[in-house]
Amino acid sequence: MSLSKINTILEGVCERSAPNLGDLVFLLSLNEDEQVPLFDFADKIRKNFVGDGVLLRGIVEFSNFCRNTCSYCGLNVNNKKLTRYRLSTEEVLESVKIISECGIKTVVLQSGEEDVYPAVWLGELIKEIKLKFDIAVTLSVGERLEKDYALWRKSGADRYLLKIETSNKALYESLHPGMSFNNRLGCLDRLKGLGYQTGCGNIIGLKGQDLRHLAEDIIFFKKHDFEMIGIGPFIPHQETGLRGELKGDPKLALKVLALTRIITKNTHLPATTALGSQEKDFRADALKSGANVLMPNFTPLKYKALYEIYPGKKCITEDGSSCLGCLEANILPKGRYLDFSRGDSLKYKERITTNV
Ligand code: 5AD
Ligand code: FES
């Protein structure tokens, strides 16, 4: 396939409001040489729509308890080998203080999905964070009752991440025993309804997933107009149902990322930790293929290794501030800079402005 033909298809995909499935499958199957124009195109769109700044989100993994049995995730309840932990209010506040001292203006509070902490506890914690620090709070704590989402929003939470992992109902339900795809969609709707800037995302290379599924994921992201989308390759974990399966291809994850940028334009797209946790660190490539966000990990060092979603996770031996220095020195491409602003969603602002 000639490069000019690939560019023509890319232009069509970029202009159309509803992307064509066949075009996406074709672009996802480009080989090593052919994919260069795809990455370059995504980089151009990234520059036009979100600029050269790389936004920062400090992540605190405050509990690894989980009631679910997701067949890819090392935190699943059947992993009895994992030592479980939960941070105290003081420990979370100390981590947020370090994030804030580094100049970062978003904290992502992430945990497994388990009601070991009462919703009110998290609500009070959010209030205290908002009182003490000038920082946006993103939650990533899974499927909860609408009243809990409402309470946390009222307490001051700004954003919520809930990945769909795969937008194919049958595949979703085969990978998430006991969970319902429709409930997940319902949670995403309720979060949006409550005014959260809502993030989604998927995993690349899951057992049973093909290029068509990935193309459908991209169409799903476009249709739901999420403010953030995290895309990362699957990494098999010994203590899960998918042990022994092939790992996801990071280069395919980069293609999904690039197409997501081209199609969704001004969404915030992180260079995910799963992309960094490979034979080489693909986060620099991600930043050149559409990504505009990095998420240094500020979980206290003594717990970091226990948040083992997958093996070989990046940055578990350094503290958060060394992570930040390392990202600047090793990951940031030429011409890009770390952006220490809050980095609210550009879509959210658009919607608020058009609603008044
Ligand atoms: N490989 C890659 N990503 C994974 N996640 C969970 N398990 C794995 C795995 N084995 C991702 C999911 C989840 C996020 C916290 O980590 O997308 O939403
Ligand atoms: Fe914890 Fe899936 S195993 S949310």
Short mmCIF file of C-alpha atoms and ligand atoms in Angstrom, two decimals:
data_model
loop_
_atom_site.label_atom_id
_atom_site.label_comp_id
_atom_site.label_asym_id
_atom_site.label_seq_id
_atom_site.Cartn_x
_atom_site.Cartn_y
_atom_site.Cartn_z
CA MET A 1 0.00 0.00 0.00
CA SER A 2 1.47 3.37 -1.01
CA LEU A 3 2.04 6.00 1.66
CA SER A 4 -0.09 8.55 -0.21
CA LYS A 5 -3.01 6.08 -0.23
CA ILE A 6 -2.61 5.59 3.54
CA ASN A 7 -2.60 9.36 4.01
CA THR A 8 -5.80 9.70 1.96
CA ILE A 9 -7.54 7.11 4.18
CA LEU A 10 -6.25 8.91 7.29
CA GLU A 11 -7.65 12.21 6.08
CA GLY A 12 -11.04 10.58 5.45
CA VAL A 13 -11.06 9.01 8.93
CA CYS A 14 -10.11 12.35 10.50
CA GLU A 15 -12.84 14.32 8.73
CA ARG A 16 -15.75 11.90 9.10
CA SER A 17 -17.91 12.35 12.20
CA ALA A 18 -18.75 8.62 12.29
CA PRO A 19 -15.63 6.55 11.56
CA ASN A 20 -15.86 3.63 9.14
CA LEU A 21 -15.12 0.25 10.76
CA GLY A 22 -13.36 -1.13 7.66
CA ASP A 23 -11.00 1.88 7.49
CA LEU A 24 -10.09 1.44 11.15
CA VAL A 25 -9.42 -2.30 10.77
CA PHE A 26 -7.27 -1.53 7.73
CA LEU A 27 -5.25 1.11 9.60
CA LEU A 28 -4.80 -1.18 12.62
CA SER A 29 -3.29 -3.81 10.35
CA LEU A 30 -0.58 -1.55 8.87
CA ASN A 31 2.91 -3.07 9.10
CA GLU A 32 6.01 -1.49 10.71
CA ASP A 33 6.92 0.67 7.68
CA GLU A 34 3.37 1.64 6.80
CA GLN A 35 2.41 2.77 10.30
CA VAL A 36 4.79 5.77 10.31
CA PRO A 37 2.26 8.09 8.55
CA LEU A 38 -0.40 7.00 11.10
CA PHE A 39 1.80 8.03 14.04
CA ASP A 40 2.85 11.27 12.32
CA PHE A 41 -0.77 12.17 11.56
CA ALA A 42 -1.80 11.52 15.19
CA ASP A 43 1.12 13.66 16.40
CA LYS A 44 -0.04 16.53 14.18
CA ILE A 45 -3.63 16.29 15.48
CA ARG A 46 -2.31 16.16 19.07
CA LYS A 47 -0.29 19.34 18.47
CA ASN A 48 -3.26 21.16 16.89
CA PHE A 49 -5.85 20.17 19.48
CA VAL A 50 -4.00 19.85 22.82
CA GLY A 51 -0.59 21.46 22.17
CA ASP A 52 2.94 20.46 23.23
CA GLY A 53 2.39 20.34 26.99
CA VAL A 54 2.40 16.95 28.74
CA LEU A 55 -0.09 17.03 31.61
CA LEU A 56 0.76 15.33 34.90
CA ARG A 57 -1.46 13.25 37.16
CA GLY A 58 0.00 11.95 40.42
CA ILE A 59 -1.47 8.54 41.22
CA VAL A 60 -2.00 7.12 44.73
CA GLU A 61 -3.08 3.46 44.85
CA PHE A 62 -4.69 3.57 48.26
CA SER A 63 -6.07 0.00 48.56
CA ASN A 64 -5.48 -3.25 46.71
CA PHE A 65 -8.50 -5.09 48.16
CA CYS A 66 -10.84 -6.29 45.40
CA ARG A 67 -14.00 -8.37 45.37
CA ASN A 68 -13.91 -9.06 41.61
CA THR A 69 -12.42 -11.85 39.55
CA CYS A 70 -11.40 -10.02 36.35
CA SER A 71 -9.44 -12.66 34.48
CA TYR A 72 -6.55 -10.33 33.55
CA CYS A 73 -6.00 -8.49 36.85
CA GLY A 74 -3.54 -9.52 39.56
CA LEU A 75 -5.65 -7.87 42.27
CA ASN A 76 -8.50 -10.36 41.71
CA VAL A 77 -9.99 -11.81 44.88
CA ASN A 78 -8.74 -15.34 44.09
CA ASN A 79 -5.12 -14.21 44.30
CA LYS A 80 -4.50 -15.39 47.85
CA LYS A 81 -0.73 -14.86 47.49
CA LEU A 82 -1.11 -11.08 47.44
CA THR A 83 -0.71 -9.19 50.71
CA ARG A 84 -3.61 -6.76 50.87
CA TYR A 85 -3.22 -3.19 52.18
CA ARG A 86 -5.22 -0.04 52.63
CA LEU A 87 -3.71 3.38 53.34
CA SER A 88 -4.88 5.45 56.30
CA THR A 89 -6.26 8.97 55.78
CA GLU A 90 -2.91 10.34 57.04
CA GLU A 91 -0.93 8.23 54.57
CA VAL A 92 -3.07 9.39 51.63
CA LEU A 93 -2.79 13.03 52.75
CA GLU A 94 1.00 12.69 53.04
CA SER A 95 1.17 11.34 49.46
CA VAL A 96 -1.05 14.17 48.18
CA LYS A 97 1.21 16.66 49.98
CA ILE A 98 4.24 15.30 48.10
CA ILE A 99 2.33 15.48 44.79
CA SER A 100 1.34 19.06 45.53
CA GLU A 101 4.92 20.00 46.54
CA CYS A 102 6.08 18.69 43.17
CA GLY A 103 3.72 21.26 41.58
CA ILE A 104 1.31 18.63 40.21
CA LYS A 105 -2.34 19.72 40.27
CA THR A 106 -4.20 16.42 39.84
CA VAL A 107 -4.27 13.45 42.17
CA VAL A 108 -5.75 10.15 40.98
CA LEU A 109 -7.02 8.08 43.92
CA GLN A 110 -7.16 4.49 42.73
CA SER A 111 -8.16 1.25 44.48
CA GLY A 112 -9.44 -2.22 43.74
CA GLU A 113 -13.20 -2.61 43.78
CA GLU A 114 -14.17 -3.39 47.37
CA ASP A 115 -16.24 -1.71 49.99
CA VAL A 116 -13.61 -2.20 52.72
CA TYR A 117 -13.70 1.54 53.23
CA PRO A 118 -17.06 3.22 53.76
CA ALA A 119 -18.13 5.69 51.05
CA VAL A 120 -18.25 8.36 53.77
CA TRP A 121 -14.57 7.77 54.60
CA LEU A 122 -13.59 8.54 51.00
CA GLY A 123 -15.96 11.53 50.95
CA GLU A 124 -14.31 13.03 54.07
CA LEU A 125 -10.86 12.37 52.59
CA ILE A 126 -11.79 14.18 49.35
CA LYS A 127 -13.07 17.17 51.39
CA GLU A 128 -9.84 17.33 53.35
CA ILE A 129 -7.71 17.14 50.21
CA LYS A 130 -9.71 19.95 48.59
CA LEU A 131 -9.43 22.07 51.74
CA LYS A 132 -5.67 21.63 52.15
CA PHE A 133 -4.45 21.58 48.55
CA ASP A 134 -5.12 23.36 45.28
CA ILE A 135 -5.57 20.12 43.37
CA ALA A 136 -8.10 18.33 41.15
CA VAL A 137 -9.26 14.94 42.45
CA THR A 138 -9.81 12.03 40.07
CA LEU A 139 -11.32 8.82 41.46
CA SER A 140 -10.71 5.38 40.01
CA VAL A 141 -12.44 2.97 42.37
CA GLY A 142 -14.71 0.97 40.07
CA GLU A 143 -18.43 0.26 39.95
CA ARG A 144 -20.31 1.74 42.91
CA LEU A 145 -23.82 2.80 43.82
CA GLU A 146 -25.05 6.06 42.33
CA LYS A 147 -25.47 7.50 45.84
CA ASP A 148 -21.75 6.96 46.51
CA TYR A 149 -20.79 8.61 43.22
CA ALA A 150 -23.09 11.51 44.16
CA LEU A 151 -21.61 11.81 47.66
CA TRP A 152 -18.03 11.92 46.35
CA ARG A 153 -18.94 14.45 43.70
CA LYS A 154 -20.55 16.63 46.37
CA SER A 155 -17.44 16.23 48.50
CA GLY A 156 -15.41 17.80 45.69
CA ALA A 157 -14.26 15.00 43.35
CA ASP A 158 -13.79 16.41 39.85
CA ARG A 159 -13.16 13.40 37.63
CA TYR A 160 -13.69 9.64 37.47
CA LEU A 161 -11.90 6.90 35.53
CA LEU A 162 -13.80 3.72 34.70
CA LYS A 163 -12.36 1.77 31.81
CA ILE A 164 -14.68 -0.35 29.69
CA GLU A 165 -11.63 -2.63 29.03
CA THR A 166 -13.46 -3.95 25.91
CA SER A 167 -16.64 -2.51 24.38
CA ASN A 168 -17.76 -5.95 23.16
CA LYS A 169 -20.47 -7.21 25.53
CA ALA A 170 -19.79 -10.95 25.05
CA LEU A 171 -16.03 -10.52 25.38
CA TYR A 172 -16.48 -8.20 28.37
CA GLU A 173 -18.65 -10.71 30.18
CA SER A 174 -16.33 -13.63 29.39
CA LEU A 175 -13.43 -11.74 31.02
CA HIS A 176 -15.43 -10.45 34.01
CA PRO A 177 -17.23 -13.36 35.68
CA GLY A 178 -20.24 -12.17 37.65
CA MET A 179 -20.11 -8.64 36.24
CA SER A 180 -22.54 -7.05 33.80
CA PHE A 181 -21.60 -5.01 30.75
CA ASN A 182 -24.86 -3.08 30.99
CA ASN A 183 -24.13 -2.12 34.57
CA ARG A 184 -20.74 -0.79 33.52
CA LEU A 185 -22.37 1.33 30.82
CA GLY A 186 -24.93 2.48 33.40
CA CYS A 187 -22.12 3.53 35.77
CA LEU A 188 -20.46 5.56 32.99
CA ASP A 189 -23.77 7.29 32.22
CA ARG A 190 -24.43 8.05 35.88
CA LEU A 191 -20.93 9.49 36.35
CA LYS A 192 -21.45 11.79 33.37
CA GLY A 193 -24.89 12.75 34.65
CA LEU A 194 -23.36 13.78 37.98
CA GLY A 195 -20.98 16.14 36.18
CA TYR A 196 -17.76 14.16 36.55
CA GLN A 197 -15.17 14.59 33.81
CA THR A 198 -15.30 10.95 32.84
CA GLY A 199 -12.45 8.76 31.62
CA CYS A 200 -12.59 5.37 29.93
CA GLY A 201 -10.14 3.07 28.15
CA ASN A 202 -9.32 -0.45 27.04
CA ILE A 203 -6.76 -3.24 27.14
CA ILE A 204 -5.06 -4.36 23.94
CA GLY A 205 -4.35 -8.04 23.29
CA LEU A 206 -6.94 -9.72 25.49
CA LYS A 207 -7.70 -13.37 24.75
CA GLY A 208 -10.48 -13.54 22.16
CA GLN A 209 -10.02 -9.94 20.98
CA ASP A 210 -9.33 -9.14 17.31
CA LEU A 211 -8.75 -5.98 15.26
CA ARG A 212 -12.48 -5.59 14.68
CA HIS A 213 -13.09 -5.45 18.44
CA LEU A 214 -10.41 -2.76 18.77
CA ALA A 215 -11.93 -0.74 15.90
CA GLU A 216 -15.29 -1.00 17.69
CA ASP A 217 -13.65 0.23 20.92
CA ILE A 218 -12.43 3.35 19.10
CA ILE A 219 -15.93 3.95 17.70
CA PHE A 220 -17.32 3.46 21.23
CA PHE A 221 -14.89 6.09 22.62
CA LYS A 222 -15.96 8.54 19.92
CA LYS A 223 -19.67 7.91 20.49
CA HIS A 224 -19.43 8.49 24.26
CA ASP A 225 -17.20 11.55 23.94
CA PHE A 226 -15.09 10.72 27.03
CA GLU A 227 -12.80 13.38 28.40
CA MET A 228 -9.92 10.92 28.96
CA ILE A 229 -9.05 7.53 27.47
CA GLY A 230 -6.32 5.18 28.74
CA ILE A 231 -5.03 2.53 26.35
CA GLY A 232 -2.52 -0.14 27.39
CA PRO A 233 -1.30 -3.56 26.26
CA PHE A 234 -2.28 -6.71 28.19
CA ILE A 235 0.46 -8.17 30.41
CA PRO A 236 -0.25 -11.71 31.69
CA HIS A 237 -0.16 -12.31 35.44
CA GLN A 238 0.51 -15.76 36.95
CA GLU A 239 -2.27 -15.53 39.54
CA THR A 240 -5.10 -14.84 37.05
CA GLY A 241 -7.33 -16.78 34.66
CA LEU A 242 -5.25 -15.49 31.71
CA ARG A 243 -1.92 -16.87 33.01
CA GLY A 244 0.14 -18.30 30.17
CA GLU A 245 -1.66 -16.25 27.48
CA LEU A 246 0.33 -14.18 24.99
CA LYS A 247 1.08 -10.62 26.00
CA GLY A 248 -0.52 -7.75 24.09
CA ASP A 249 1.53 -6.07 21.36
CA PRO A 250 2.63 -2.59 22.51
CA LYS A 251 2.92 -1.48 18.85
CA LEU A 252 -0.73 -2.39 18.29
CA ALA A 253 -1.59 -0.39 21.44
CA LEU A 254 0.24 2.59 19.87
CA LYS A 255 -1.87 2.23 16.71
CA VAL A 256 -5.10 2.19 18.75
CA LEU A 257 -3.84 5.25 20.64
CA ALA A 258 -2.97 7.11 17.42
CA LEU A 259 -6.38 6.40 15.87
CA THR A 260 -8.14 7.41 19.08
CA ARG A 261 -6.32 10.75 18.92
CA ILE A 262 -7.19 11.27 15.25
CA ILE A 263 -10.85 10.47 15.81
CA THR A 264 -11.53 12.01 19.23
CA LYS A 265 -9.32 15.09 18.66
CA ASN A 266 -9.00 16.93 22.02
CA THR A 267 -9.33 14.04 24.52
CA HIS A 268 -6.66 13.65 27.21
CA LEU A 269 -4.72 10.48 26.38
CA PRO A 270 -2.10 9.13 28.81
CA ALA A 271 1.06 7.29 27.87
CA THR A 272 0.04 4.42 30.16
CA THR A 273 2.22 2.61 32.68
CA ALA A 274 1.46 -0.68 30.87
CA LEU A 275 3.14 0.83 27.78
CA GLY A 276 6.12 1.73 29.96
CA SER A 277 6.37 -1.73 31.51
CA GLN A 278 7.72 -3.50 28.39
CA GLU A 279 11.12 -4.69 27.09
CA LYS A 280 11.59 -1.00 26.29
CA ASP A 281 9.67 1.97 27.66
CA PHE A 282 7.06 2.75 24.98
CA ARG A 283 5.78 5.84 26.78
CA ALA A 284 8.10 8.08 24.74
CA ASP A 285 6.68 6.54 21.53
CA ALA A 286 3.16 7.05 22.90
CA LEU A 287 3.84 10.77 23.42
CA LYS A 288 4.87 10.93 19.74
CA SER A 289 1.77 9.02 18.61
CA GLY A 290 -1.01 11.07 20.17
CA ALA A 291 -0.58 10.90 23.96
CA ASN A 292 -0.44 14.09 26.08
CA VAL A 293 -0.54 12.88 29.71
CA LEU A 294 1.89 11.12 32.09
CA MET A 295 0.93 9.60 35.43
CA PRO A 296 3.85 9.35 37.90
CA ASN A 297 3.15 6.99 40.80
CA PHE A 298 3.11 8.48 44.32
CA THR A 299 1.90 5.41 46.23
CA PRO A 300 4.15 5.12 49.34
CA LEU A 301 7.16 2.95 48.45
CA LYS A 302 6.37 0.26 51.00
CA TYR A 303 3.05 -0.50 49.26
CA LYS A 304 3.96 0.12 45.62
CA ALA A 305 4.97 -3.46 44.76
CA LEU A 306 1.72 -4.77 46.29
CA TYR A 307 -0.46 -2.96 43.74
CA GLU A 308 0.53 -5.65 41.26
CA ILE A 309 -2.14 -5.47 38.56
CA TYR A 310 0.42 -7.10 36.24
CA PRO A 311 4.06 -8.18 36.73
CA GLY A 312 7.03 -5.97 35.83
CA LYS A 313 5.15 -2.75 36.57
CA LYS A 314 7.28 0.31 35.98
CA CYS A 315 8.59 2.63 38.73
CA ILE A 316 7.88 0.50 41.82
CA THR A 317 11.33 1.03 43.31
CA GLU A 318 11.45 4.84 43.10
CA ASP A 319 9.42 7.39 45.05
CA GLY A 320 7.04 9.72 43.20
CA SER A 321 9.36 12.71 42.93
CA SER A 322 12.19 10.61 41.41
CA CYS A 323 9.60 9.23 38.99
CA LEU A 324 8.82 12.76 37.91
CA GLY A 325 12.50 13.62 37.33
CA CYS A 326 12.96 10.38 35.42
CA LEU A 327 9.99 11.10 33.16
CA GLU A 328 11.36 14.53 32.32
CA ALA A 329 14.87 13.20 31.63
CA ASN A 330 14.03 9.99 29.77
CA ILE A 331 10.51 10.04 28.36
CA LEU A 332 9.78 13.57 27.22
CA PRO A 333 10.27 13.94 23.43
CA LYS A 334 12.09 16.95 21.99
CA GLY A 335 9.88 20.02 21.68
CA ARG A 336 7.53 18.91 24.47
CA TYR A 337 7.37 20.19 28.05
CA LEU A 338 5.83 19.12 31.36
CA ASP A 339 2.64 21.09 31.88
CA PHE A 340 1.91 21.72 35.57
CA SER A 341 -1.59 23.11 35.08
CA ARG A 342 -4.73 21.26 36.30
CA GLY A 343 -5.41 20.01 32.80
CA ASP A 344 -9.19 19.97 32.99
CA SER A 345 -10.98 18.41 30.07
CA LEU A 346 -11.13 20.57 26.99
CA LYS A 347 -14.44 18.92 26.02
CA TYR A 348 -15.97 19.66 29.41
CA LYS A 349 -15.13 23.34 29.04
CA GLU A 350 -16.61 23.28 25.54
CA ARG A 351 -19.84 21.72 26.85
CA ILE A 352 -20.14 24.14 29.78
CA THR A 353 -19.63 27.10 27.46
CA THR A 354 -22.22 25.91 24.97
CA ASN A 355 -24.74 25.24 27.75
CA VAL A 356 -24.72 28.80 29.11
N1 5AD B 1 -2.44 -5.99 31.74
C1 5AD B 1 -2.61 -4.72 31.32
N2 5AD B 1 -3.45 -3.83 31.91
C2 5AD B 1 -4.16 -4.28 32.96
N3 5AD B 1 -5.08 -3.66 33.74
C3 5AD B 1 -5.51 -4.54 34.66
N4 5AD B 1 -4.87 -5.73 34.50
C4 5AD B 1 -4.04 -5.59 33.45
C5 5AD B 1 -3.13 -6.47 32.80
N5 5AD B 1 -2.94 -7.72 33.20
C6 5AD B 1 -5.49 -2.26 33.55
C7 5AD B 1 -7.00 -2.15 33.40
C8 5AD B 1 -7.44 -1.41 34.63
C9 5AD B 1 -6.20 -0.60 34.97
C10 5AD B 1 -6.14 -0.12 36.37
O1 5AD B 1 -5.15 -1.49 34.69
O2 5AD B 1 -7.28 -1.40 32.23
O3 5AD B 1 -8.56 -0.60 34.40
FE1 FES B 2 -10.22 -5.90 40.78
FE2 FES B 2 -11.09 -6.49 38.48
S1 FES B 2 -9.87 -7.76 39.74
S2 FES B 2 -11.52 -4.68 39.56
#
